[in-house]
Amino acid sequence: MVEESDTYHIRPNHRLKFKPAVVKGYIRDIVRERLSDVQYDPETVAELTCSLAESIKDKVKTAEFDRYKIVVQVLIGEQRGQGVKMSARCLWDADTDNYAEDVFMNDSLFCVVTVFGSYYY
Amino acid sequence: VDLLLMFCDVFQGSFNSEEAENVVKESVLGGDDYSQTHVNKWTAAIVERCLTQLVKLNKPYKYIVTCSVMQKTGAGLHTANSCFWDTSMDGSCTVRWENRTMYCVVSVFAVCIA
């Protein structure tokens, strides 16, 4: 996990920063692969949401954003023509921290995934 | 103020979400019905309020506050979070609130700085 020792780095090297575009690609692939032909079913979708969050977190970990803490949030809802609004506000260091999000819809459900990355100084 | 107290509890390991619910209940949504034209304003106001209350705590934490508002049409909604962080120092909390015409789910994540 994150190391205990102090590195005295106040920001990561540019190449090692949290890259939203890369993470968005991961989210897209995983969600499309897992949800493209799934119908909304109240019994199974709860467990599906959890496992999707775990998979996305594990995939983002493989990208090895060093010293970054990752938060993944997955929202799955049934499509019944209702209105939904989701918003987020963050208090963080805009230079080092970032987020990636993606929305997936098919005719029976919609899925919103947000991944936040926060640098541990 | 209520979310504040709730957060102190989270950091110490225990958890009381009742106080946190009041931030959503008392403020913006109250007795209103779901309205497409107002929902933007509502979600923005909720997250702003939560964040300003959290900042007043003056703790060495970064905060992420998300809010989802959904109209009630009998549809189901599920949320899940998965976090890669320091479990001894970081924490999160989710508050669910509803009225006659809508559901509101607010999640707060606090991540420690060094």
PDB file of C-alpha atoms in Angstrom:
ATOM      1  CA  MET A   1       0.000   0.000   0.000  1.00  0.00           C
ATOM      2  CA  VAL A   2       1.244   3.523   0.583  1.00  0.00           C
ATOM      3  CA  GLU A   3       4.665   3.686   2.206  1.00  0.00           C
ATOM      4  CA  GLU A   4       5.073   5.049   5.705  1.00  0.00           C
ATOM      5  CA  SER A   5       8.258   6.970   5.014  1.00  0.00           C
ATOM      6  CA  ASP A   6       8.235  10.618   3.987  1.00  0.00           C
ATOM      7  CA  THR A   7       9.319  11.319   0.444  1.00  0.00           C
ATOM      8  CA  TYR A   8       9.110  15.131   0.731  1.00  0.00           C
ATOM      9  CA  HIS A   9       7.582  15.225  -2.727  1.00  0.00           C
ATOM     10  CA  ILE A  10       4.823  17.793  -2.846  1.00  0.00           C
ATOM     11  CA  ARG A  11       3.700  16.651  -6.254  1.00  0.00           C
ATOM     12  CA  PRO A  12       4.278  13.599  -8.406  1.00  0.00           C
ATOM     13  CA  ASN A  13       6.343  13.617 -11.542  1.00  0.00           C
ATOM     14  CA  HIS A  14       4.197  14.646 -14.510  1.00  0.00           C
ATOM     15  CA  ARG A  15       4.457  11.217 -16.088  1.00  0.00           C
ATOM     16  CA  LEU A  16       3.231   9.547 -12.896  1.00  0.00           C
ATOM     17  CA  LYS A  17       0.168  11.732 -12.305  1.00  0.00           C
ATOM     18  CA  PHE A  18      -3.334  10.327 -12.165  1.00  0.00           C
ATOM     19  CA  LYS A  19      -4.437  10.294 -15.794  1.00  0.00           C
ATOM     20  CA  PRO A  20      -8.203  10.630 -16.228  1.00  0.00           C
ATOM     21  CA  ALA A  21      -8.142   9.590 -19.881  1.00  0.00           C
ATOM     22  CA  VAL A  22      -6.406   6.303 -19.152  1.00  0.00           C
ATOM     23  CA  VAL A  23      -8.713   5.513 -16.247  1.00  0.00           C
ATOM     24  CA  LYS A  24     -11.784   6.398 -18.291  1.00  0.00           C
ATOM     25  CA  GLY A  25     -10.637   3.854 -20.854  1.00  0.00           C
ATOM     26  CA  TYR A  26     -10.425   1.173 -18.164  1.00  0.00           C
ATOM     27  CA  ILE A  27     -13.889   2.032 -16.843  1.00  0.00           C
ATOM     28  CA  ARG A  28     -15.385   1.891 -20.345  1.00  0.00           C
ATOM     29  CA  ASP A  29     -13.907  -1.512 -21.134  1.00  0.00           C
ATOM     30  CA  ILE A  30     -14.909  -3.152 -17.884  1.00  0.00           C
ATOM     31  CA  VAL A  31     -18.431  -1.752 -17.822  1.00  0.00           C
ATOM     32  CA  ARG A  32     -19.170  -2.588 -21.442  1.00  0.00           C
ATOM     33  CA  GLU A  33     -17.848  -6.077 -21.007  1.00  0.00           C
ATOM     34  CA  ARG A  34     -19.856  -6.743 -17.835  1.00  0.00           C
ATOM     35  CA  LEU A  35     -23.104  -4.899 -18.531  1.00  0.00           C
ATOM     36  CA  SER A  36     -23.743  -4.838 -22.269  1.00  0.00           C
ATOM     37  CA  ASP A  37     -26.355  -7.599 -22.283  1.00  0.00           C
ATOM     38  CA  VAL A  38     -27.491  -7.505 -18.678  1.00  0.00           C
ATOM     39  CA  GLN A  39     -31.109  -6.796 -17.750  1.00  0.00           C
ATOM     40  CA  TYR A  40     -31.931  -5.039 -14.495  1.00  0.00           C
ATOM     41  CA  ASP A  41     -32.780  -7.715 -11.926  1.00  0.00           C
ATOM     42  CA  PRO A  42     -33.269  -6.558  -8.313  1.00  0.00           C
ATOM     43  CA  GLU A  43     -31.831  -9.723  -6.819  1.00  0.00           C
ATOM     44  CA  THR A  44     -28.551  -9.829  -8.680  1.00  0.00           C
ATOM     45  CA  VAL A  45     -27.798  -6.181  -9.349  1.00  0.00           C
ATOM     46  CA  ALA A  46     -26.759  -5.403  -5.764  1.00  0.00           C
ATOM     47  CA  GLU A  47     -24.001  -7.964  -5.901  1.00  0.00           C
ATOM     48  CA  LEU A  48     -23.132  -6.905  -9.459  1.00  0.00           C
ATOM     49  CA  THR A  49     -22.610  -3.287  -8.357  1.00  0.00           C
ATOM     50  CA  CYS A  50     -20.204  -4.337  -5.609  1.00  0.00           C
ATOM     51  CA  SER A  51     -18.214  -6.667  -7.814  1.00  0.00           C
ATOM     52  CA  LEU A  52     -18.006  -4.032 -10.548  1.00  0.00           C
ATOM     53  CA  ALA A  53     -16.573  -1.540  -8.064  1.00  0.00           C
ATOM     54  CA  GLU A  54     -13.993  -4.089  -6.920  1.00  0.00           C
ATOM     55  CA  SER A  55     -12.983  -4.975 -10.489  1.00  0.00           C
ATOM     56  CA  ILE A  56     -12.545  -1.352 -11.493  1.00  0.00           C
ATOM     57  CA  LYS A  57     -10.500  -0.622  -8.396  1.00  0.00           C
ATOM     58  CA  ASP A  58      -8.250  -3.613  -9.072  1.00  0.00           C
ATOM     59  CA  LYS A  59      -7.793  -2.571 -12.683  1.00  0.00           C
ATOM     60  CA  VAL A  60      -6.856   0.992 -11.731  1.00  0.00           C
ATOM     61  CA  LYS A  61      -4.348  -0.408  -9.218  1.00  0.00           C
ATOM     62  CA  THR A  62      -2.569  -2.206 -12.064  1.00  0.00           C
ATOM     63  CA  ALA A  63      -1.904   1.163 -13.699  1.00  0.00           C
ATOM     64  CA  GLU A  64       0.440   1.814 -10.755  1.00  0.00           C
ATOM     65  CA  PHE A  65      -0.291   5.436 -10.014  1.00  0.00           C
ATOM     66  CA  ASP A  66       2.320   5.584  -7.322  1.00  0.00           C
ATOM     67  CA  ARG A  67       1.283   6.997  -3.904  1.00  0.00           C
ATOM     68  CA  TYR A  68      -2.281   7.592  -5.066  1.00  0.00           C
ATOM     69  CA  LYS A  69      -5.344   6.682  -3.037  1.00  0.00           C
ATOM     70  CA  ILE A  70      -8.243   5.506  -5.190  1.00  0.00           C
ATOM     71  CA  VAL A  71     -11.962   5.848  -4.542  1.00  0.00           C
ATOM     72  CA  VAL A  72     -14.370   4.119  -6.947  1.00  0.00           C
ATOM     73  CA  GLN A  73     -18.097   4.805  -6.872  1.00  0.00           C
ATOM     74  CA  VAL A  74     -20.563   2.801  -8.979  1.00  0.00           C
ATOM     75  CA  LEU A  75     -24.236   3.696  -9.370  1.00  0.00           C
ATOM     76  CA  ILE A  76     -26.619   1.348 -11.201  1.00  0.00           C
ATOM     77  CA  GLY A  77     -30.276   2.183 -11.658  1.00  0.00           C
ATOM     78  CA  GLU A  78     -33.235   0.818 -13.555  1.00  0.00           C
ATOM     79  CA  GLN A  79     -34.405   2.697 -16.634  1.00  0.00           C
ATOM     80  CA  ARG A  80     -37.978   3.837 -16.157  1.00  0.00           C
ATOM     81  CA  GLY A  81     -37.848   7.255 -17.741  1.00  0.00           C
ATOM     82  CA  GLN A  82     -37.110   8.966 -14.437  1.00  0.00           C
ATOM     83  CA  GLY A  83     -34.843  11.974 -14.063  1.00  0.00           C
ATOM     84  CA  VAL A  84     -31.518  11.515 -12.250  1.00  0.00           C
ATOM     85  CA  LYS A  85     -28.902  14.107 -11.347  1.00  0.00           C
ATOM     86  CA  MET A  86     -25.517  13.304  -9.874  1.00  0.00           C
ATOM     87  CA  SER A  87     -22.953  15.872  -8.824  1.00  0.00           C
ATOM     88  CA  ALA A  88     -19.687  15.902  -6.883  1.00  0.00           C
ATOM     89  CA  ARG A  89     -17.524  18.514  -5.230  1.00  0.00           C
ATOM     90  CA  CYS A  90     -14.020  17.888  -3.969  1.00  0.00           C
ATOM     91  CA  LEU A  91     -11.692  19.709  -1.655  1.00  0.00           C
ATOM     92  CA  TRP A  92      -8.255  18.656  -2.819  1.00  0.00           C
ATOM     93  CA  ASP A  93      -5.083  19.738  -4.522  1.00  0.00           C
ATOM     94  CA  ALA A  94      -6.114  20.403  -8.103  1.00  0.00           C
ATOM     95  CA  ASP A  95      -2.558  20.032  -9.288  1.00  0.00           C
ATOM     96  CA  THR A  96      -2.075  16.443  -8.126  1.00  0.00           C
ATOM     97  CA  ASP A  97      -5.599  15.012  -7.766  1.00  0.00           C
ATOM     98  CA  ASN A  98      -8.131  14.199 -10.434  1.00  0.00           C
ATOM     99  CA  TYR A  99     -11.109  12.068 -11.301  1.00  0.00           C
ATOM    100  CA  ALA A 100     -12.502  10.058 -14.211  1.00  0.00           C
ATOM    101  CA  GLU A 101     -16.109   9.147 -14.893  1.00  0.00           C
ATOM    102  CA  ASP A 102     -18.179   7.277 -17.441  1.00  0.00           C
ATOM    103  CA  VAL A 103     -21.865   6.667 -18.055  1.00  0.00           C
ATOM    104  CA  PHE A 104     -23.246   3.512 -19.638  1.00  0.00           C
ATOM    105  CA  MET A 105     -26.859   2.930 -20.679  1.00  0.00           C
ATOM    106  CA  ASN A 106     -28.757   0.077 -22.184  1.00  0.00           C
ATOM    107  CA  ASP A 107     -32.482  -0.263 -22.470  1.00  0.00           C
ATOM    108  CA  SER A 108     -33.080  -1.640 -18.986  1.00  0.00           C
ATOM    109  CA  LEU A 109     -30.451   0.012 -16.809  1.00  0.00           C
ATOM    110  CA  PHE A 110     -27.988   2.870 -16.554  1.00  0.00           C
ATOM    111  CA  CYS A 111     -24.622   2.844 -14.823  1.00  0.00           C
ATOM    112  CA  VAL A 112     -22.452   5.757 -13.666  1.00  0.00           C
ATOM    113  CA  VAL A 113     -18.884   5.072 -12.526  1.00  0.00           C
ATOM    114  CA  THR A 114     -16.645   7.703 -10.919  1.00  0.00           C
ATOM    115  CA  VAL A 115     -13.031   7.115  -9.934  1.00  0.00           C
ATOM    116  CA  PHE A 116     -11.226   9.697  -7.768  1.00  0.00           C
ATOM    117  CA  GLY A 117      -7.452   9.714  -7.304  1.00  0.00           C
ATOM    118  CA  SER A 118      -5.876  11.574  -4.403  1.00  0.00           C
ATOM    119  CA  TYR A 119      -2.117  11.954  -3.909  1.00  0.00           C
ATOM    120  CA  TYR A 120      -0.579  10.969  -0.583  1.00  0.00           C
ATOM    121  CA  TYR A 121       2.275  13.395   0.066  1.00  0.00           C
TER     122      TYR A 121
ATOM    123  CA  VAL B   1     -22.778  21.112  11.798  1.00  0.00           C
ATOM    124  CA  ASP B   2     -24.415  17.727  11.931  1.00  0.00           C
ATOM    125  CA  LEU B   3     -22.296  16.286   9.168  1.00  0.00           C
ATOM    126  CA  LEU B   4     -19.328  17.652  11.098  1.00  0.00           C
ATOM    127  CA  LEU B   5     -20.169  15.661  14.211  1.00  0.00           C
ATOM    128  CA  MET B   6     -20.798  12.600  12.143  1.00  0.00           C
ATOM    129  CA  PHE B   7     -17.402  12.962  10.624  1.00  0.00           C
ATOM    130  CA  CYS B   8     -15.618  13.185  13.924  1.00  0.00           C
ATOM    131  CA  ASP B   9     -17.220   9.879  14.764  1.00  0.00           C
ATOM    132  CA  VAL B  10     -16.037   8.323  11.553  1.00  0.00           C
ATOM    133  CA  PHE B  11     -12.474   9.281  12.283  1.00  0.00           C
ATOM    134  CA  GLN B  12     -12.658   7.717  15.712  1.00  0.00           C
ATOM    135  CA  GLY B  13     -14.056   4.491  14.378  1.00  0.00           C
ATOM    136  CA  SER B  14     -17.704   4.725  15.398  1.00  0.00           C
ATOM    137  CA  PHE B  15     -20.429   5.961  13.124  1.00  0.00           C
ATOM    138  CA  ASN B  16     -23.658   7.901  13.576  1.00  0.00           C
ATOM    139  CA  SER B  17     -25.445   8.902  10.417  1.00  0.00           C
ATOM    140  CA  GLU B  18     -28.571  10.468  11.968  1.00  0.00           C
ATOM    141  CA  GLU B  19     -26.928  13.807  12.447  1.00  0.00           C
ATOM    142  CA  ALA B  20     -25.621  13.730   8.902  1.00  0.00           C
ATOM    143  CA  GLU B  21     -29.133  13.306   7.509  1.00  0.00           C
ATOM    144  CA  ASN B  22     -30.140  16.677   8.883  1.00  0.00           C
ATOM    145  CA  VAL B  23     -27.838  18.554   6.542  1.00  0.00           C
ATOM    146  CA  VAL B  24     -29.844  17.249   3.583  1.00  0.00           C
ATOM    147  CA  LYS B  25     -33.250  17.322   5.250  1.00  0.00           C
ATOM    148  CA  GLU B  26     -33.314  20.761   6.777  1.00  0.00           C
ATOM    149  CA  SER B  27     -31.694  22.657   3.991  1.00  0.00           C
ATOM    150  CA  VAL B  28     -32.400  22.401   0.357  1.00  0.00           C
ATOM    151  CA  LEU B  29     -34.863  19.665  -0.407  1.00  0.00           C
ATOM    152  CA  GLY B  30     -37.376  19.920   2.421  1.00  0.00           C
ATOM    153  CA  GLY B  31     -40.864  19.486   1.020  1.00  0.00           C
ATOM    154  CA  ASP B  32     -40.195  20.227  -2.639  1.00  0.00           C
ATOM    155  CA  ASP B  33     -41.184  17.913  -5.457  1.00  0.00           C
ATOM    156  CA  TYR B  34     -38.712  16.662  -8.029  1.00  0.00           C
ATOM    157  CA  SER B  35     -38.247  19.298 -10.707  1.00  0.00           C
ATOM    158  CA  GLN B  36     -35.980  18.977 -13.717  1.00  0.00           C
ATOM    159  CA  THR B  37     -35.320  22.697 -13.745  1.00  0.00           C
ATOM    160  CA  HIS B  38     -34.283  22.907 -10.093  1.00  0.00           C
ATOM    161  CA  VAL B  39     -32.394  19.703  -9.562  1.00  0.00           C
ATOM    162  CA  ASN B  40     -29.091  21.170 -10.769  1.00  0.00           C
ATOM    163  CA  LYS B  41     -29.325  23.911  -8.199  1.00  0.00           C
ATOM    164  CA  TRP B  42     -30.237  21.467  -5.423  1.00  0.00           C
ATOM    165  CA  THR B  43     -27.393  19.041  -5.946  1.00  0.00           C
ATOM    166  CA  ALA B  44     -24.898  21.892  -6.231  1.00  0.00           C
ATOM    167  CA  ALA B  45     -26.183  23.482  -3.033  1.00  0.00           C
ATOM    168  CA  ILE B  46     -26.092  20.210  -1.095  1.00  0.00           C
ATOM    169  CA  VAL B  47     -22.504  19.399  -1.998  1.00  0.00           C
ATOM    170  CA  GLU B  48     -21.405  22.988  -1.364  1.00  0.00           C
ATOM    171  CA  ARG B  49     -22.942  23.004   2.093  1.00  0.00           C
ATOM    172  CA  CYS B  50     -21.482  19.634   3.023  1.00  0.00           C
ATOM    173  CA  LEU B  51     -18.047  20.653   1.845  1.00  0.00           C
ATOM    174  CA  THR B  52     -18.043  23.982   3.668  1.00  0.00           C
ATOM    175  CA  GLN B  53     -19.101  22.260   6.890  1.00  0.00           C
ATOM    176  CA  LEU B  54     -16.338  19.707   6.495  1.00  0.00           C
ATOM    177  CA  VAL B  55     -13.717  22.359   5.814  1.00  0.00           C
ATOM    178  CA  LYS B  56     -14.605  24.072   9.085  1.00  0.00           C
ATOM    179  CA  LEU B  57     -13.385  20.959  10.875  1.00  0.00           C
ATOM    180  CA  ASN B  58      -9.827  22.036  10.048  1.00  0.00           C
ATOM    181  CA  LYS B  59      -8.514  18.497   9.760  1.00  0.00           C
ATOM    182  CA  PRO B  60      -5.659  17.459   7.457  1.00  0.00           C
ATOM    183  CA  TYR B  61      -7.999  15.715   5.050  1.00  0.00           C
ATOM    184  CA  LYS B  62      -9.021  16.004   1.447  1.00  0.00           C
ATOM    185  CA  TYR B  63     -12.765  15.574   0.932  1.00  0.00           C
ATOM    186  CA  ILE B  64     -14.843  14.167  -1.906  1.00  0.00           C
ATOM    187  CA  VAL B  65     -18.592  14.756  -1.660  1.00  0.00           C
ATOM    188  CA  THR B  66     -21.009  13.253  -4.197  1.00  0.00           C
ATOM    189  CA  CYS B  67     -24.759  13.668  -4.350  1.00  0.00           C
ATOM    190  CA  SER B  68     -27.321  11.795  -6.472  1.00  0.00           C
ATOM    191  CA  VAL B  69     -30.933  12.868  -6.746  1.00  0.00           C
ATOM    192  CA  MET B  70     -33.400  10.537  -8.438  1.00  0.00           C
ATOM    193  CA  GLN B  71     -37.073  10.948  -9.188  1.00  0.00           C
ATOM    194  CA  LYS B  72     -39.367   8.296  -7.720  1.00  0.00           C
ATOM    195  CA  THR B  73     -40.926   6.213 -10.455  1.00  0.00           C
ATOM    196  CA  GLY B  74     -40.652   2.795  -8.868  1.00  0.00           C
ATOM    197  CA  ALA B  75     -37.266   2.150 -10.422  1.00  0.00           C
ATOM    198  CA  GLY B  76     -34.502   0.586  -8.376  1.00  0.00           C
ATOM    199  CA  LEU B  77     -31.150   2.180  -7.602  1.00  0.00           C
ATOM    200  CA  HIS B  78     -27.935   0.631  -6.288  1.00  0.00           C
ATOM    201  CA  THR B  79     -24.671   2.279  -5.265  1.00  0.00           C
ATOM    202  CA  ALA B  80     -21.354   0.681  -4.374  1.00  0.00           C
ATOM    203  CA  ASN B  81     -17.952   2.070  -3.419  1.00  0.00           C
ATOM    204  CA  SER B  82     -14.566   0.447  -3.470  1.00  0.00           C
ATOM    205  CA  CYS B  83     -11.590   2.296  -2.030  1.00  0.00           C
ATOM    206  CA  PHE B  84      -7.862   1.799  -2.052  1.00  0.00           C
ATOM    207  CA  TRP B  85      -6.558   3.827   0.898  1.00  0.00           C
ATOM    208  CA  ASP B  86      -5.215   3.740   4.418  1.00  0.00           C
ATOM    209  CA  THR B  87      -8.007   2.110   6.412  1.00  0.00           C
ATOM    210  CA  SER B  88      -6.724   3.422   9.739  1.00  0.00           C
ATOM    211  CA  MET B  89      -6.857   7.087   8.774  1.00  0.00           C
ATOM    212  CA  ASP B  90      -9.378   7.423   5.943  1.00  0.00           C
ATOM    213  CA  GLY B  91     -13.130   7.043   6.080  1.00  0.00           C
ATOM    214  CA  SER B  92     -16.393   7.461   4.234  1.00  0.00           C
ATOM    215  CA  CYS B  93     -20.054   7.898   4.984  1.00  0.00           C
ATOM    216  CA  THR B  94     -23.245   7.635   2.920  1.00  0.00           C
ATOM    217  CA  VAL B  95     -26.567   9.221   3.803  1.00  0.00           C
ATOM    218  CA  ARG B  96     -29.861   8.249   2.132  1.00  0.00           C
ATOM    219  CA  TRP B  97     -32.842  10.577   2.281  1.00  0.00           C
ATOM    220  CA  GLU B  98     -36.214  10.586   0.540  1.00  0.00           C
ATOM    221  CA  ASN B  99     -39.436  12.490   0.302  1.00  0.00           C
ATOM    222  CA  ARG B 100     -42.626  11.855  -1.613  1.00  0.00           C
ATOM    223  CA  THR B 101     -41.184  12.407  -5.083  1.00  0.00           C
ATOM    224  CA  MET B 102     -37.459  11.791  -4.927  1.00  0.00           C
ATOM    225  CA  TYR B 103     -34.512   9.974  -3.410  1.00  0.00           C
ATOM    226  CA  CYS B 104     -31.246  11.635  -2.469  1.00  0.00           C
ATOM    227  CA  VAL B 105     -27.989   9.817  -1.707  1.00  0.00           C
ATOM    228  CA  VAL B 106     -24.997  11.774  -0.423  1.00  0.00           C
ATOM    229  CA  SER B 107     -21.561  10.147  -0.036  1.00  0.00           C
ATOM    230  CA  VAL B 108     -18.603  11.730   1.664  1.00  0.00           C
ATOM    231  CA  PHE B 109     -15.043  10.360   1.401  1.00  0.00           C
ATOM    232  CA  ALA B 110     -12.230  11.729   3.517  1.00  0.00           C
ATOM    233  CA  VAL B 111      -8.652  10.985   2.522  1.00  0.00           C
ATOM    234  CA  CYS B 112      -5.757  11.782   4.825  1.00  0.00           C
ATOM    235  CA  ILE B 113      -2.892  14.015   3.759  1.00  0.00           C
ATOM    236  CA  ALA B 114       0.371  12.484   4.989  1.00  0.00           C
TER     237      ALA B 114
END
